[in-house]
Coordinates of C-alpha atoms in Angstrom, one line a residue:
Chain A
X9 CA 67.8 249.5 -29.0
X10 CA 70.4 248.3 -26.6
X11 CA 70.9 244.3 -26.0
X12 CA 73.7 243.2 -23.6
X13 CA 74.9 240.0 -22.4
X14 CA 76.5 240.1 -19.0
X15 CA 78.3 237.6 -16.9
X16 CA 78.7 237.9 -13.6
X17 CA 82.7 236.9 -13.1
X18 CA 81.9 237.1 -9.2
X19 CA 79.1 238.7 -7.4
X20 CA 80.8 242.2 -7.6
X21 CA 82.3 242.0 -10.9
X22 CA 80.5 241.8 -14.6
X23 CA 81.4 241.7 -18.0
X24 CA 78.3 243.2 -20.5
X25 CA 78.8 242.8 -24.2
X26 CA 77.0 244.3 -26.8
X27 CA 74.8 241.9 -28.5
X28 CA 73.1 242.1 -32.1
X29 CA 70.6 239.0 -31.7
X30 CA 70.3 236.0 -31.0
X31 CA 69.8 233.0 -32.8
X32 CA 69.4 230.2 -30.3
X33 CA 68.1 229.6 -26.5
X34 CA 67.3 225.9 -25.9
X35 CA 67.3 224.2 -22.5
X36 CA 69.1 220.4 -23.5
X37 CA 68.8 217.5 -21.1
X38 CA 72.4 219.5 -19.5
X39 CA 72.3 222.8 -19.5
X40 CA 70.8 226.3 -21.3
X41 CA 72.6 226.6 -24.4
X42 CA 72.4 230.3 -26.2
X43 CA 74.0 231.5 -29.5
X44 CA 74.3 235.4 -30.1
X45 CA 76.0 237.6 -32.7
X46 CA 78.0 240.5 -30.7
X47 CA 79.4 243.7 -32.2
X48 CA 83.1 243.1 -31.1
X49 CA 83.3 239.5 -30.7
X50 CA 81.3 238.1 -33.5
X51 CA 79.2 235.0 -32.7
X52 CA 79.2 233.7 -29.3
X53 CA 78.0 230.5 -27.5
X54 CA 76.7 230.4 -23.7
X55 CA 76.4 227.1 -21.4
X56 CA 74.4 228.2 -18.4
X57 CA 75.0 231.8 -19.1
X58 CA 78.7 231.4 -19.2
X59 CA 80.6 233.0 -22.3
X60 CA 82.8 229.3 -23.5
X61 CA 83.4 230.8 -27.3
X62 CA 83.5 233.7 -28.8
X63 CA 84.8 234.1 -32.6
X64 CA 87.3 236.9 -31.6
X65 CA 89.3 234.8 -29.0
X66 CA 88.5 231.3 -29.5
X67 CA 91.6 230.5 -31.2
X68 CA 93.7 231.5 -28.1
X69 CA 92.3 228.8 -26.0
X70 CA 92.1 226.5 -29.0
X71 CA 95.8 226.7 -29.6
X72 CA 97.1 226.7 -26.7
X73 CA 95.0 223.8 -25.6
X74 CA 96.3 221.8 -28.3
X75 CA 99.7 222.5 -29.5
X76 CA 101.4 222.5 -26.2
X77 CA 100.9 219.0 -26.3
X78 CA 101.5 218.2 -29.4
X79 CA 104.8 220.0 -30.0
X80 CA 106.1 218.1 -26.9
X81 CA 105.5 214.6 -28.6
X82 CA 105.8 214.2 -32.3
X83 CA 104.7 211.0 -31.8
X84 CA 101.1 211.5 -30.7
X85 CA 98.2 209.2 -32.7
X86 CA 95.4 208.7 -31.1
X87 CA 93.8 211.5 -29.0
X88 CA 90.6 211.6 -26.9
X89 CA 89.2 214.9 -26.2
X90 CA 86.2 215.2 -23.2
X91 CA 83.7 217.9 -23.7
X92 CA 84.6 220.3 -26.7
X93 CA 81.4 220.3 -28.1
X94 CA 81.9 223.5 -30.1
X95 CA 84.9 221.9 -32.0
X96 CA 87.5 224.0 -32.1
X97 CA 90.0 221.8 -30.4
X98 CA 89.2 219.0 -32.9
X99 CA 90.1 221.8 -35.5
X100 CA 93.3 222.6 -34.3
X101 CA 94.1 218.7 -34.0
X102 CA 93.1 218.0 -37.4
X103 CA 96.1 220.6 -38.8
X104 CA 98.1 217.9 -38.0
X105 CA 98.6 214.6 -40.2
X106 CA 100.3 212.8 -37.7
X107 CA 97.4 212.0 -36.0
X108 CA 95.7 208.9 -37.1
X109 CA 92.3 209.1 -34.7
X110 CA 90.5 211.4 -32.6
X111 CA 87.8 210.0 -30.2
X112 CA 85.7 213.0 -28.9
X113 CA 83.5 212.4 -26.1
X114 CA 80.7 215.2 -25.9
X115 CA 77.5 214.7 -23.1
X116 CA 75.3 217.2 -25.1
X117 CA 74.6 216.4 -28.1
X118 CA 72.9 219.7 -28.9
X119 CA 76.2 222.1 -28.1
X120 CA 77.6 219.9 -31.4
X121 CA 74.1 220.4 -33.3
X122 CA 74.2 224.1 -33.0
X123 CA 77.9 224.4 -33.0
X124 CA 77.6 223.0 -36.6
X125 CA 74.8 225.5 -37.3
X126 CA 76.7 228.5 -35.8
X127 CA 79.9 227.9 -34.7
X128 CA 81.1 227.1 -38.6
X129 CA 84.6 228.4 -37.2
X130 CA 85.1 226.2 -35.0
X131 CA 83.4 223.3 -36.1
X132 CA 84.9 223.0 -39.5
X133 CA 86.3 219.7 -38.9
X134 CA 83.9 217.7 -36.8
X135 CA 83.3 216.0 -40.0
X136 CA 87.1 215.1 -40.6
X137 CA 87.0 211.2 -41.1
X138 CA 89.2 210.2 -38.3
X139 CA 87.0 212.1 -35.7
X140 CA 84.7 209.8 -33.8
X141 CA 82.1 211.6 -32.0
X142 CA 80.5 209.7 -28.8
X143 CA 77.6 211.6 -27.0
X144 CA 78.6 210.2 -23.5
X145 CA 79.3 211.1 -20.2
X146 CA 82.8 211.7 -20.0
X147 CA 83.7 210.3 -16.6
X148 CA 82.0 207.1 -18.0
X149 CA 83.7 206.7 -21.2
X150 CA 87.3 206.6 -19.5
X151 CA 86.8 204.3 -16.8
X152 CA 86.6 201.1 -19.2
X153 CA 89.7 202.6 -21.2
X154 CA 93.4 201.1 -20.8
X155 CA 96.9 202.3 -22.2
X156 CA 94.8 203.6 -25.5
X157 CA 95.9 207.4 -26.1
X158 CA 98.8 209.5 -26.5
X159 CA 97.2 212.3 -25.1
X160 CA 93.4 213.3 -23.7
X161 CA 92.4 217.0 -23.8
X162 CA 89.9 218.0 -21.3
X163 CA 88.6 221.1 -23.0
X164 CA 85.6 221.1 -19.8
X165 CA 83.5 223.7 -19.2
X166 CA 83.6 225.2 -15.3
X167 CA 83.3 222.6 -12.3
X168 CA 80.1 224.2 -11.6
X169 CA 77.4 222.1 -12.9
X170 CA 77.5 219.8 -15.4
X171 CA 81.6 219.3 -16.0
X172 CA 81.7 218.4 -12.5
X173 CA 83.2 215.0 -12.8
X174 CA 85.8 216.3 -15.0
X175 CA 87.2 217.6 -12.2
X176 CA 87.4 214.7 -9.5
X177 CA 90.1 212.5 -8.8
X178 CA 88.8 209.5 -9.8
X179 CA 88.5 210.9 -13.3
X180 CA 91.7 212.2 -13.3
X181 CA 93.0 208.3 -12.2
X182 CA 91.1 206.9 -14.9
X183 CA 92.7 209.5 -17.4
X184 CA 96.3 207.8 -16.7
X185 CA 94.8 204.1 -17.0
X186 CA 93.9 205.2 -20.4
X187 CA 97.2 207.0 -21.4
X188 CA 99.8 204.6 -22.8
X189 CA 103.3 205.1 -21.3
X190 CA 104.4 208.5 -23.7
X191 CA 101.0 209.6 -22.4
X192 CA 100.1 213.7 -22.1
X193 CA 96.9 214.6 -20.1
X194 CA 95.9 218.9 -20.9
X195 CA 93.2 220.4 -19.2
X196 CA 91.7 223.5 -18.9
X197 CA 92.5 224.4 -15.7
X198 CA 90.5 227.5 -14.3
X199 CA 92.0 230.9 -13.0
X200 CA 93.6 232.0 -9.5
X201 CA 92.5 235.6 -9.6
X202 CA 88.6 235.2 -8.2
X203 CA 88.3 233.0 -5.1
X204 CA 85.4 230.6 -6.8
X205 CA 87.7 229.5 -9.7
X206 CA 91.5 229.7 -7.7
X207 CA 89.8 226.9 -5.3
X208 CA 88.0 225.0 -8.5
X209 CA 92.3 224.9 -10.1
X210 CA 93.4 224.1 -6.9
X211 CA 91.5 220.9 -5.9
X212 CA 92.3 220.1 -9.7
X213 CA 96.0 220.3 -9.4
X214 CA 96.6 218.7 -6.6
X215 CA 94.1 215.8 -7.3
X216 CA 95.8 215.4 -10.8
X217 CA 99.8 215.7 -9.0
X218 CA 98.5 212.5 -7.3
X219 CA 98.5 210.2 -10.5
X220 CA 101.2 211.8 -12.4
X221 CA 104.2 212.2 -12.1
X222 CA 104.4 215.5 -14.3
X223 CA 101.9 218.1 -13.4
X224 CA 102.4 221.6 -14.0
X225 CA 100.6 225.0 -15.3
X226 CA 100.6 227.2 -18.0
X227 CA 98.2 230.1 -19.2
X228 CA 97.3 232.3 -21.6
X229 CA 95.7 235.4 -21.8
X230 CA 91.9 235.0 -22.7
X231 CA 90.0 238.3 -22.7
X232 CA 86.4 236.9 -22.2
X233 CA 87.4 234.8 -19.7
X234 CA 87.1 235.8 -16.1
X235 CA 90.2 238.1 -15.0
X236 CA 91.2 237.0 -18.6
X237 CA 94.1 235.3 -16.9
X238 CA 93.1 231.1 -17.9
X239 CA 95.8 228.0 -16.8
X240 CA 96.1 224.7 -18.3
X241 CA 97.1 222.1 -16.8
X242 CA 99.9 219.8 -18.6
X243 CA 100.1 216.2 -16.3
X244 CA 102.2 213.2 -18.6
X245 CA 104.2 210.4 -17.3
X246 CA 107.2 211.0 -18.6
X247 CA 107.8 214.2 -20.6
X248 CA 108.3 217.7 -19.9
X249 CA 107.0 220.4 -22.0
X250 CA 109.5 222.3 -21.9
X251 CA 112.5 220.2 -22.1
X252 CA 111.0 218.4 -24.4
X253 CA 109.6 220.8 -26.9
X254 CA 110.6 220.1 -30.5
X255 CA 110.9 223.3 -32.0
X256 CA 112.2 222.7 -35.0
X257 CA 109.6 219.7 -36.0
X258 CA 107.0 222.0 -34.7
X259 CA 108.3 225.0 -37.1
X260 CA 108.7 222.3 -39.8
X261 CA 104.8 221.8 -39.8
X262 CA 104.0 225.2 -41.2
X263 CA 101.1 225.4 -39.3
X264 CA 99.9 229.2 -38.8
X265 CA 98.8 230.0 -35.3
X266 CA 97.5 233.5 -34.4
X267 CA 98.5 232.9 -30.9
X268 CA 100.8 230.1 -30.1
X269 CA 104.6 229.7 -30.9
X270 CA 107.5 227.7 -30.3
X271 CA 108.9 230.8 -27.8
X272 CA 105.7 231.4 -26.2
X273 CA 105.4 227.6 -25.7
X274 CA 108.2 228.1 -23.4
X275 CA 107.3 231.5 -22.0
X276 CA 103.9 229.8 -21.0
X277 CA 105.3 228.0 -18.1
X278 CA 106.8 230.8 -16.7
X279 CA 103.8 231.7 -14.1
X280 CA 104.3 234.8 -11.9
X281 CA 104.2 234.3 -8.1
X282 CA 100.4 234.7 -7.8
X283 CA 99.8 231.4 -9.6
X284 CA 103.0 229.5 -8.3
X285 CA 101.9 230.3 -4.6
X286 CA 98.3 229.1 -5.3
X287 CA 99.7 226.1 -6.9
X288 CA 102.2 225.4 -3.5
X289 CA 99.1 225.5 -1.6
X290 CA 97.5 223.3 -3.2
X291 CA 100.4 221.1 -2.7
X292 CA 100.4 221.7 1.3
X293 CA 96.8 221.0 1.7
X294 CA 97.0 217.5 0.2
X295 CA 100.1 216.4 2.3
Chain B
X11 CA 70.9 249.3 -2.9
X12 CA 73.1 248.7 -5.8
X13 CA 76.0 250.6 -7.0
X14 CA 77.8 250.0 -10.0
X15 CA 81.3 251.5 -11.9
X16 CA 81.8 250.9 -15.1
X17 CA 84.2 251.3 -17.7
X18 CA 83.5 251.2 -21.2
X19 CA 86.2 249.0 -22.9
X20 CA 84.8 249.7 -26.0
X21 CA 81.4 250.8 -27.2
X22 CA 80.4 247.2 -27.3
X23 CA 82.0 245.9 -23.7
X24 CA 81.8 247.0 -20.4
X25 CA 83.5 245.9 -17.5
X26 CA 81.5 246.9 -13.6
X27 CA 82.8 246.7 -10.7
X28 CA 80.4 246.9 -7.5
X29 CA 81.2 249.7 -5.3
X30 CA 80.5 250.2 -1.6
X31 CA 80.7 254.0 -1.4
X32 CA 82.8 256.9 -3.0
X33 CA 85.5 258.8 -1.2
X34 CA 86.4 261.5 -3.7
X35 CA 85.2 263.1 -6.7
X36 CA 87.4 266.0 -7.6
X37 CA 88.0 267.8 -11.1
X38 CA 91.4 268.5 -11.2
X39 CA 92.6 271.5 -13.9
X40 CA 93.7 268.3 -15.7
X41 CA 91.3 265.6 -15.2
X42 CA 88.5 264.0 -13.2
X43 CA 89.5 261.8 -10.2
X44 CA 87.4 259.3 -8.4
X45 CA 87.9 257.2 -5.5
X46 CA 86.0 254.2 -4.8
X47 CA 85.5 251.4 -2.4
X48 CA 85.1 248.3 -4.1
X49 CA 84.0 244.9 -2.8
X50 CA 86.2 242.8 -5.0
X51 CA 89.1 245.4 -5.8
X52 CA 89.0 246.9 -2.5
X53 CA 89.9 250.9 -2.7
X54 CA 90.0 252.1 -6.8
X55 CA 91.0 255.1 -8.2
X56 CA 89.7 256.2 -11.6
X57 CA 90.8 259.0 -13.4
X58 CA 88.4 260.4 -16.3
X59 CA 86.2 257.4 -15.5
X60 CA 89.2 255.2 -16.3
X61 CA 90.2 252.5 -14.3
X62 CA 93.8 253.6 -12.9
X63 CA 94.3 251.7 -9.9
X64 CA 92.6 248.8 -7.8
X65 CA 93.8 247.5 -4.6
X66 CA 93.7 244.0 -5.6
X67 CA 95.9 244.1 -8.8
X68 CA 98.0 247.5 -8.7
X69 CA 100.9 245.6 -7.5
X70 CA 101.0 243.2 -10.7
X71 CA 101.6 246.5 -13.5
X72 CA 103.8 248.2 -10.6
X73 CA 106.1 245.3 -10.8
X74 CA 106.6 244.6 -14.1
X75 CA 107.0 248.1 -15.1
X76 CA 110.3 248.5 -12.2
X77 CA 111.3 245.0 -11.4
X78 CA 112.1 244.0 -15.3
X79 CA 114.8 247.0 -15.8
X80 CA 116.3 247.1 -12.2
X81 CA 117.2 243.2 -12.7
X82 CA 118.5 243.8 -16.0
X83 CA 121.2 246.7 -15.1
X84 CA 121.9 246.4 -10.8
X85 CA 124.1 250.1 -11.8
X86 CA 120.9 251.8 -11.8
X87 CA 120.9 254.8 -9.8
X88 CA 118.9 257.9 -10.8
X89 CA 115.8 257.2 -11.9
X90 CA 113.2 259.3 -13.8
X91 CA 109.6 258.1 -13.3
X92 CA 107.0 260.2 -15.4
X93 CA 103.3 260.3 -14.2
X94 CA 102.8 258.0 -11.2
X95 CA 100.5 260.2 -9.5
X96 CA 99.4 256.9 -7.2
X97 CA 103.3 256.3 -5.6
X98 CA 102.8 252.5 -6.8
X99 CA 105.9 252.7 -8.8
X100 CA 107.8 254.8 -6.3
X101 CA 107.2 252.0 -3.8
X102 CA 108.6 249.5 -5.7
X103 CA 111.8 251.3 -6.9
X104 CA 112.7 252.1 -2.8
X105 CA 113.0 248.6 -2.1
X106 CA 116.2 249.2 -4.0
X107 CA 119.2 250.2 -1.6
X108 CA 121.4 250.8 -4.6
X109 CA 118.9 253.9 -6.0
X110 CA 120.2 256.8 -5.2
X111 CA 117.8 259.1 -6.7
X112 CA 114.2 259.2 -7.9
X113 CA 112.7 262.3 -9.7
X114 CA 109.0 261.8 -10.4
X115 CA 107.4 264.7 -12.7
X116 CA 103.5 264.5 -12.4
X117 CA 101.4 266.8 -13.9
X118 CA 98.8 266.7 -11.6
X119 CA 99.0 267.4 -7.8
X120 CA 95.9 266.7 -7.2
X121 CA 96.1 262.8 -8.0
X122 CA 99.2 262.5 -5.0
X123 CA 97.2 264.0 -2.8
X124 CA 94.3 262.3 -3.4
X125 CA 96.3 258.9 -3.5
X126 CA 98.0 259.8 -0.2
X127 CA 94.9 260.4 1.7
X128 CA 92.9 257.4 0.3
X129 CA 95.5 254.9 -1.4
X130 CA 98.7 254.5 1.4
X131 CA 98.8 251.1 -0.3
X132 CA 100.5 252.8 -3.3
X133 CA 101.8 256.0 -1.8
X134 CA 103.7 254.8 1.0
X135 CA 106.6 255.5 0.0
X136 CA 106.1 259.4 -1.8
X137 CA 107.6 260.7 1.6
X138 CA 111.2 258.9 1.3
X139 CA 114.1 261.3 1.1
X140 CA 115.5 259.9 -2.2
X141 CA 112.2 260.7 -3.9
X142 CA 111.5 264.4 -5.3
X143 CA 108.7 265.2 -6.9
X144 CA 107.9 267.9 -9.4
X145 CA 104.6 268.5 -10.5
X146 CA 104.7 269.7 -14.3
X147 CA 104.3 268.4 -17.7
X148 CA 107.0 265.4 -18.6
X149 CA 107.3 266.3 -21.7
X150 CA 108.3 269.9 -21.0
X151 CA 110.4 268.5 -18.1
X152 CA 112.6 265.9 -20.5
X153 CA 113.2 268.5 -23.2
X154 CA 116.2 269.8 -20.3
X155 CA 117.5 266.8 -19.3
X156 CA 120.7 265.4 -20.9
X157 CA 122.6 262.1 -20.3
X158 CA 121.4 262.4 -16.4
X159 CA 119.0 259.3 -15.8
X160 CA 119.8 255.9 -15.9
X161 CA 116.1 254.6 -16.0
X162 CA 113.1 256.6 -17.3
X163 CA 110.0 254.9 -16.3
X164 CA 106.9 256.3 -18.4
X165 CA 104.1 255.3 -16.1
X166 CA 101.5 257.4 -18.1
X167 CA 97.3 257.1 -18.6
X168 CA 96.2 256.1 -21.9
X169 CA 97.3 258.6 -25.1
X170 CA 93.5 260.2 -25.1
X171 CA 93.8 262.7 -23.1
X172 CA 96.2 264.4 -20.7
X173 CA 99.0 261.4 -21.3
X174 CA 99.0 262.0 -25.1
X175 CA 102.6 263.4 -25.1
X176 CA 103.8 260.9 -23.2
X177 CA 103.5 258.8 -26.3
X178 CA 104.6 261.4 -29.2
X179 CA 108.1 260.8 -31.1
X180 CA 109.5 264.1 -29.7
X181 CA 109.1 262.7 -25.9
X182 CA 111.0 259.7 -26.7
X183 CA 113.6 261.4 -29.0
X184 CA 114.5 263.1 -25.6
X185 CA 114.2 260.6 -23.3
X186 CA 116.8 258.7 -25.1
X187 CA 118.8 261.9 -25.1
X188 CA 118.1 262.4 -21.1
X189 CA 119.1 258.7 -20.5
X190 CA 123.0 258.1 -20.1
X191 CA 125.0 255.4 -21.9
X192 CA 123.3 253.1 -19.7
X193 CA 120.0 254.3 -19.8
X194 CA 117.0 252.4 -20.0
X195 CA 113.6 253.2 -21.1
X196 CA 110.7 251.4 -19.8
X197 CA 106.6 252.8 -20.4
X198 CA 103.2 251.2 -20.3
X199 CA 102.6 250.1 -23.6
X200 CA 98.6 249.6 -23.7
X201 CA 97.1 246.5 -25.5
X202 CA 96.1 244.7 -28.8
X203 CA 93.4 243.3 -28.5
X204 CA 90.7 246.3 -28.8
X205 CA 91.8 248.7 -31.6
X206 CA 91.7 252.2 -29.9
X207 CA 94.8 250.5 -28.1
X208 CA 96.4 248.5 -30.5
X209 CA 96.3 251.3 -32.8
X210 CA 98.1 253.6 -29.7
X211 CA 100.8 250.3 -29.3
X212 CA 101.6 250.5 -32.9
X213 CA 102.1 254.0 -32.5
X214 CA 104.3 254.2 -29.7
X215 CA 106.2 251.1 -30.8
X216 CA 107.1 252.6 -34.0
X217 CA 108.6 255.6 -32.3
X218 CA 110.2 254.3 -30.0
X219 CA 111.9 252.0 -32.4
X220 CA 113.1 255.1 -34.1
X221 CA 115.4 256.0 -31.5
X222 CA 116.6 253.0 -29.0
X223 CA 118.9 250.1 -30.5
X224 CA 116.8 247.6 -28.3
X225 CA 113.1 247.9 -28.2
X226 CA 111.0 244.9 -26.9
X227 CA 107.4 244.5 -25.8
X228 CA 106.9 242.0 -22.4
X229 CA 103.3 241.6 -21.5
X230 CA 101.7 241.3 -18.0
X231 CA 97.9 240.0 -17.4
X232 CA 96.2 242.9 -15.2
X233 CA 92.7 241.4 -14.8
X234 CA 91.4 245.4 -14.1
X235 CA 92.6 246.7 -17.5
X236 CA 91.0 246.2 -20.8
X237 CA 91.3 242.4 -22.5
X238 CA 93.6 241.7 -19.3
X239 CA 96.4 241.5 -21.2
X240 CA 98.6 244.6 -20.9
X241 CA 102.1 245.1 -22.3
X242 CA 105.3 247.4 -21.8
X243 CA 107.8 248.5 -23.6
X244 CA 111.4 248.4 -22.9
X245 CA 114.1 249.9 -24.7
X246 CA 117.7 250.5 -23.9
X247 CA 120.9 252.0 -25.5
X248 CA 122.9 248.6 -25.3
X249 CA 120.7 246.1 -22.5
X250 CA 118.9 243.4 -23.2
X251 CA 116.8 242.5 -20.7
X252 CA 117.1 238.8 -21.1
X253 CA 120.8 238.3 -21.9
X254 CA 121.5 240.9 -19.4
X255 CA 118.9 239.6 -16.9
X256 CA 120.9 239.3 -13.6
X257 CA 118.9 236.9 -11.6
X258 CA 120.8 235.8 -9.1
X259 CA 121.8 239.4 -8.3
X260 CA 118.1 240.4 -8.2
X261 CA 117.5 237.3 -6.2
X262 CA 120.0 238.1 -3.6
X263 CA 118.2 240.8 -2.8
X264 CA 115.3 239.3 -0.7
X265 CA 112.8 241.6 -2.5
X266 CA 109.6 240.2 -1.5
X267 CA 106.8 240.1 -4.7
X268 CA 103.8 238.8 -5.3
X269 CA 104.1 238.6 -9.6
X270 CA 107.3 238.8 -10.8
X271 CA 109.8 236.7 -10.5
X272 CA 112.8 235.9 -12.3
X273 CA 111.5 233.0 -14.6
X274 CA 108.7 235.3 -14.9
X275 CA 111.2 237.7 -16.4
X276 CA 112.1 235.6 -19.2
X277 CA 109.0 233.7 -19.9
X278 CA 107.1 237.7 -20.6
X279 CA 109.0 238.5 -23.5
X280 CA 107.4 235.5 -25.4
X281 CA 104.9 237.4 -27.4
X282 CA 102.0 235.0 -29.0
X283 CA 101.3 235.9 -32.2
X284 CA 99.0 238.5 -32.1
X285 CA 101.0 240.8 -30.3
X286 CA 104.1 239.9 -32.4
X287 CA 102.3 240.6 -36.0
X288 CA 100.7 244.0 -34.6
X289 CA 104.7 245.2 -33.8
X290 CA 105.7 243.7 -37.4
X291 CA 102.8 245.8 -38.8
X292 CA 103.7 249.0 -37.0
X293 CA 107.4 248.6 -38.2
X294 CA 106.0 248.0 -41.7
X295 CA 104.1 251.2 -41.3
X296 CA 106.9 253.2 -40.2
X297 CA 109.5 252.1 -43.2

C-alpha cells in the first residue's frame, strides 16, 4: 500500500511524501489540522494542508528563528512569541536562563493539544514555568501592549488564511509599541522564489521598514519548505545583528545547535541578488 | 490533460513538476536525455530522469560554481571545465575578458547538441572561439594533463552512474597534478540532507582533502535539486577563497548576476551545523 502527502508549492509544482499513517485529522474553529508519521521525515503536522513541522527539519527553522535574536542581545528577558503552537520555538527559548518569561500567544488551541500529544519534540517545554500560554488572537493581544518585550517572534503560519493579520501593518505598528527601546522583532518571512510567497515577503518587508528603523533578511535553507529557500525577517530599533552579534557570550552558553552558529549567524545576512532585488522592490513600491 | 515529471528524491519524496509538452527523448550511448517544457521552470532538461537543468534556476548553480574561484584568483586564464554538457558554465566563464582558454571534456555529444537546439539559454556561448570542446571521458582526459590549467571546474551529474569517476580519488589526485601552482579546483559537491548524497559528499570531501592544502565546502540553495540546499567544493594549492576574495576587482568588472554577489561570496562558506559535522565525520573516516 502506498500513502502520500502532497503539497502543491504552486499550481505546477508538488512535493509528495511518503506517509506511514496518520494519527490525527480535526477541523478546529481555524483551520484542518493533520498529524502523520512519514518514512523520511518522521512525524509531521499540517495546517490547511500545508507541511509547518516535520521532525527531520524542524530544528532548522526553530534555531534560526530564535538565536539570531538572542545572540544579538544578551540582555533579552521577557519574550512574546505569536502563533508557534507546535512549540518548538518556546524550546529553543527555554535553553537559555537568561530569559525570565515567555508569553506565547497561540489562536488554536488544538495545534498546542495535539502538538503535546504528537509533536513531543517540539513541545518539550510548553510546560517550562516561565511559559504563559494565551489562546488569543494575535493581532488582538499586541494592540493593548506598551514598551513590555525585548523581543516578539512571529513564528506565523502563511498569509493565506488564518495568519493573515500577522502580516498587516497595523500589526507590525503595534509590535514596536510593545517592544521596549533594546527591542528585536523576528519573523518568519516567506520565500522569493514562487510568485504567491515573493509578494506575501514583500508587502511584509516593506510594511515592517515603516516602523523600524532596522529591517533586514536572513534565510536558511528548509527542505520541506517551498523552493526550500525560507527568510526571516530581523526589524529592532536599535541593534544590528550582525554588528552586534556577541559571539563569544553566545559560544560561552554551550548550547548545541544542529544548524545554527556564531559564523552562520553572520553568513545568514549575506542574501544573494535574487532576494536583495525583491527586497529593493519592495522598497520602491512603498515610496 | 495533466502531465506530470517527477523525480524521486528518495523512495519516500518526490518532487513534480507540471509539464506542457516534451521536446526530446533520446538514449544517448551514455545516458537517457529529456527535454521538457515546464510551466513553472520553463524549458528542463533531465538526464536519466534526473533533474539537470531548469530555466528558472540554472543560473543560481552556474554562478556559484565560476563566479566564487574567478573572484578569488583575477590570474585565471586556462580553464578546464569537465562535464557541462548544457554550456551554462561556459557562459558564465566568457563574461571574463581575462580567460584566455576554456577546454571543456564532455563525454556525451549528445547532451550539447541537444542543449544547443532546445536550451540557447545555457548554450549560448559553446560557439566562442576561446572555447574547445572535446567529447571523451574526464577522467581519461586529466590522467595527461600536467601543471597546464589554472581552474578545473568539475561540473559533473550525481556519482550513480556515468559521473561516478568524476568523484573517485584517482580523478582528483590528477586534477591537482593538471592544475598549476595557482590552480584551483572547484566541483558540485551534492547535499546532506538525504543520505544517498551525504554519503557521496563525505566521499568526495574526504578525497579531495587528501590531496589540496585548502579544501572548503560553500553551499548554494537551488530550489530544483534535492533538499534545495546544494553545496561545492573548492580547493586550491595556496587560495583561499575568502582571504583572497578580490571584490573590488570582481566588482569592477560590471558582470551582471542575478545570485552571486560579493557578500554573497563570503556569507556561503558559513556552513550550519549539519553540513559542518557531516565534513568532520568524513575526515574522521578517512584518518
Amino acid at each position: 500500500m502506498d500513502i502520500w502527502y502532497t503539497e502543491n508549492h504552486t499550481d505546477n509544482v508538488r512535493l509528495s511524501i511518503r506517509i506511514d499513517r496518520q494519527f490525527a485529522s480535526v477541523q478546529s474553529e481555524f483551520q484542518r489540522i493533520d498529524v502523520f508519521d512519514s518514512v523520511e521525515f518522521g512525524r509531521i503536522m499540517t495546517l490547511d494542508g500545508l507541511l509547518m513541522v516535520t521532525e527531520k527539519d524542524e530544528y532548522i527553522y526553530h534555531e534560526m528563528i530564535t538565536h539570531i535574536p538572542m545572540a544579538t542581545n544578551p540582555n533579552i528577558k521577557k519574550v512574546l512569541v505569536i502563533g508557534a503552537g507546535d512549540g518548538g520555538t518556546v524550546r529553543e527559548l527555554c535553553r537559555y536562563p537568561s530569559i525570565e518569561q515567555i508569553d506565547m500567544v497561540e489562536i488554536d488551541e488544538l495545534v498546542v493539544h495535539l502538538a503535546k500529544e504528537y509533536l513531543p519534540f517540539t513541545a518539550c517545554s510548553l510546560d517550562d514555568p516561565r511559559v504563559h500560554i494565551y489562546y488569543q488572537d494575535g493581532l488582538r493581544f499586541v494592540r493593548k501592549v506598551e514598551n513590555e518585550y525585548d523581543l516578539i517572534i512571529v513564528d506565523s503560519t502563511d498569509p493565506f488564511g488564518v495568519g493573515e493579520g500577522l502580516f498587516t501593518k497595523e500589526f507590525y505598528g503595534n509590535c514596536y509599541k510593545a517592544l521596549t527601546e533594546d527591542g528585536i522583532l523576528v519573523n518568519q518571512h516567506e520565500s522569493t522564489f514562487y510568485t504567491s510567497y515573493s509578494n506575501a515577503m514583500k508587502r511584509a518587508h516593506s510594511r515592517i521598514k515603516g516602523f523600524f528603523p532596522i529591517a533586514l533578511v536572513y534565510q536558511a535553507h528548509i527542505p520541506t519548505y517551498p523552493s526550500g529557500h525560507w527568510l526571516f525577517g530581523f526589524a529592532s530599533k536599535k541593534y544590528d545583528p550582525v554588528r552586534d552579534l556577541q559571539a563569544d557570550w553566545w559560544n560561552g552558553l554551550g548550547i548545541k545547535t544542529r544548524y545554527y552558529n556564531t559564523i552562520l549567524h553572520r553568513g545568514c545576512f549575506a542574501i544573494p541578488n535574487n532576494v536583495r532585488d525583491a527586497l529593493r522592490e519592495s522598497e520602491r513600491d512603498k515610496r
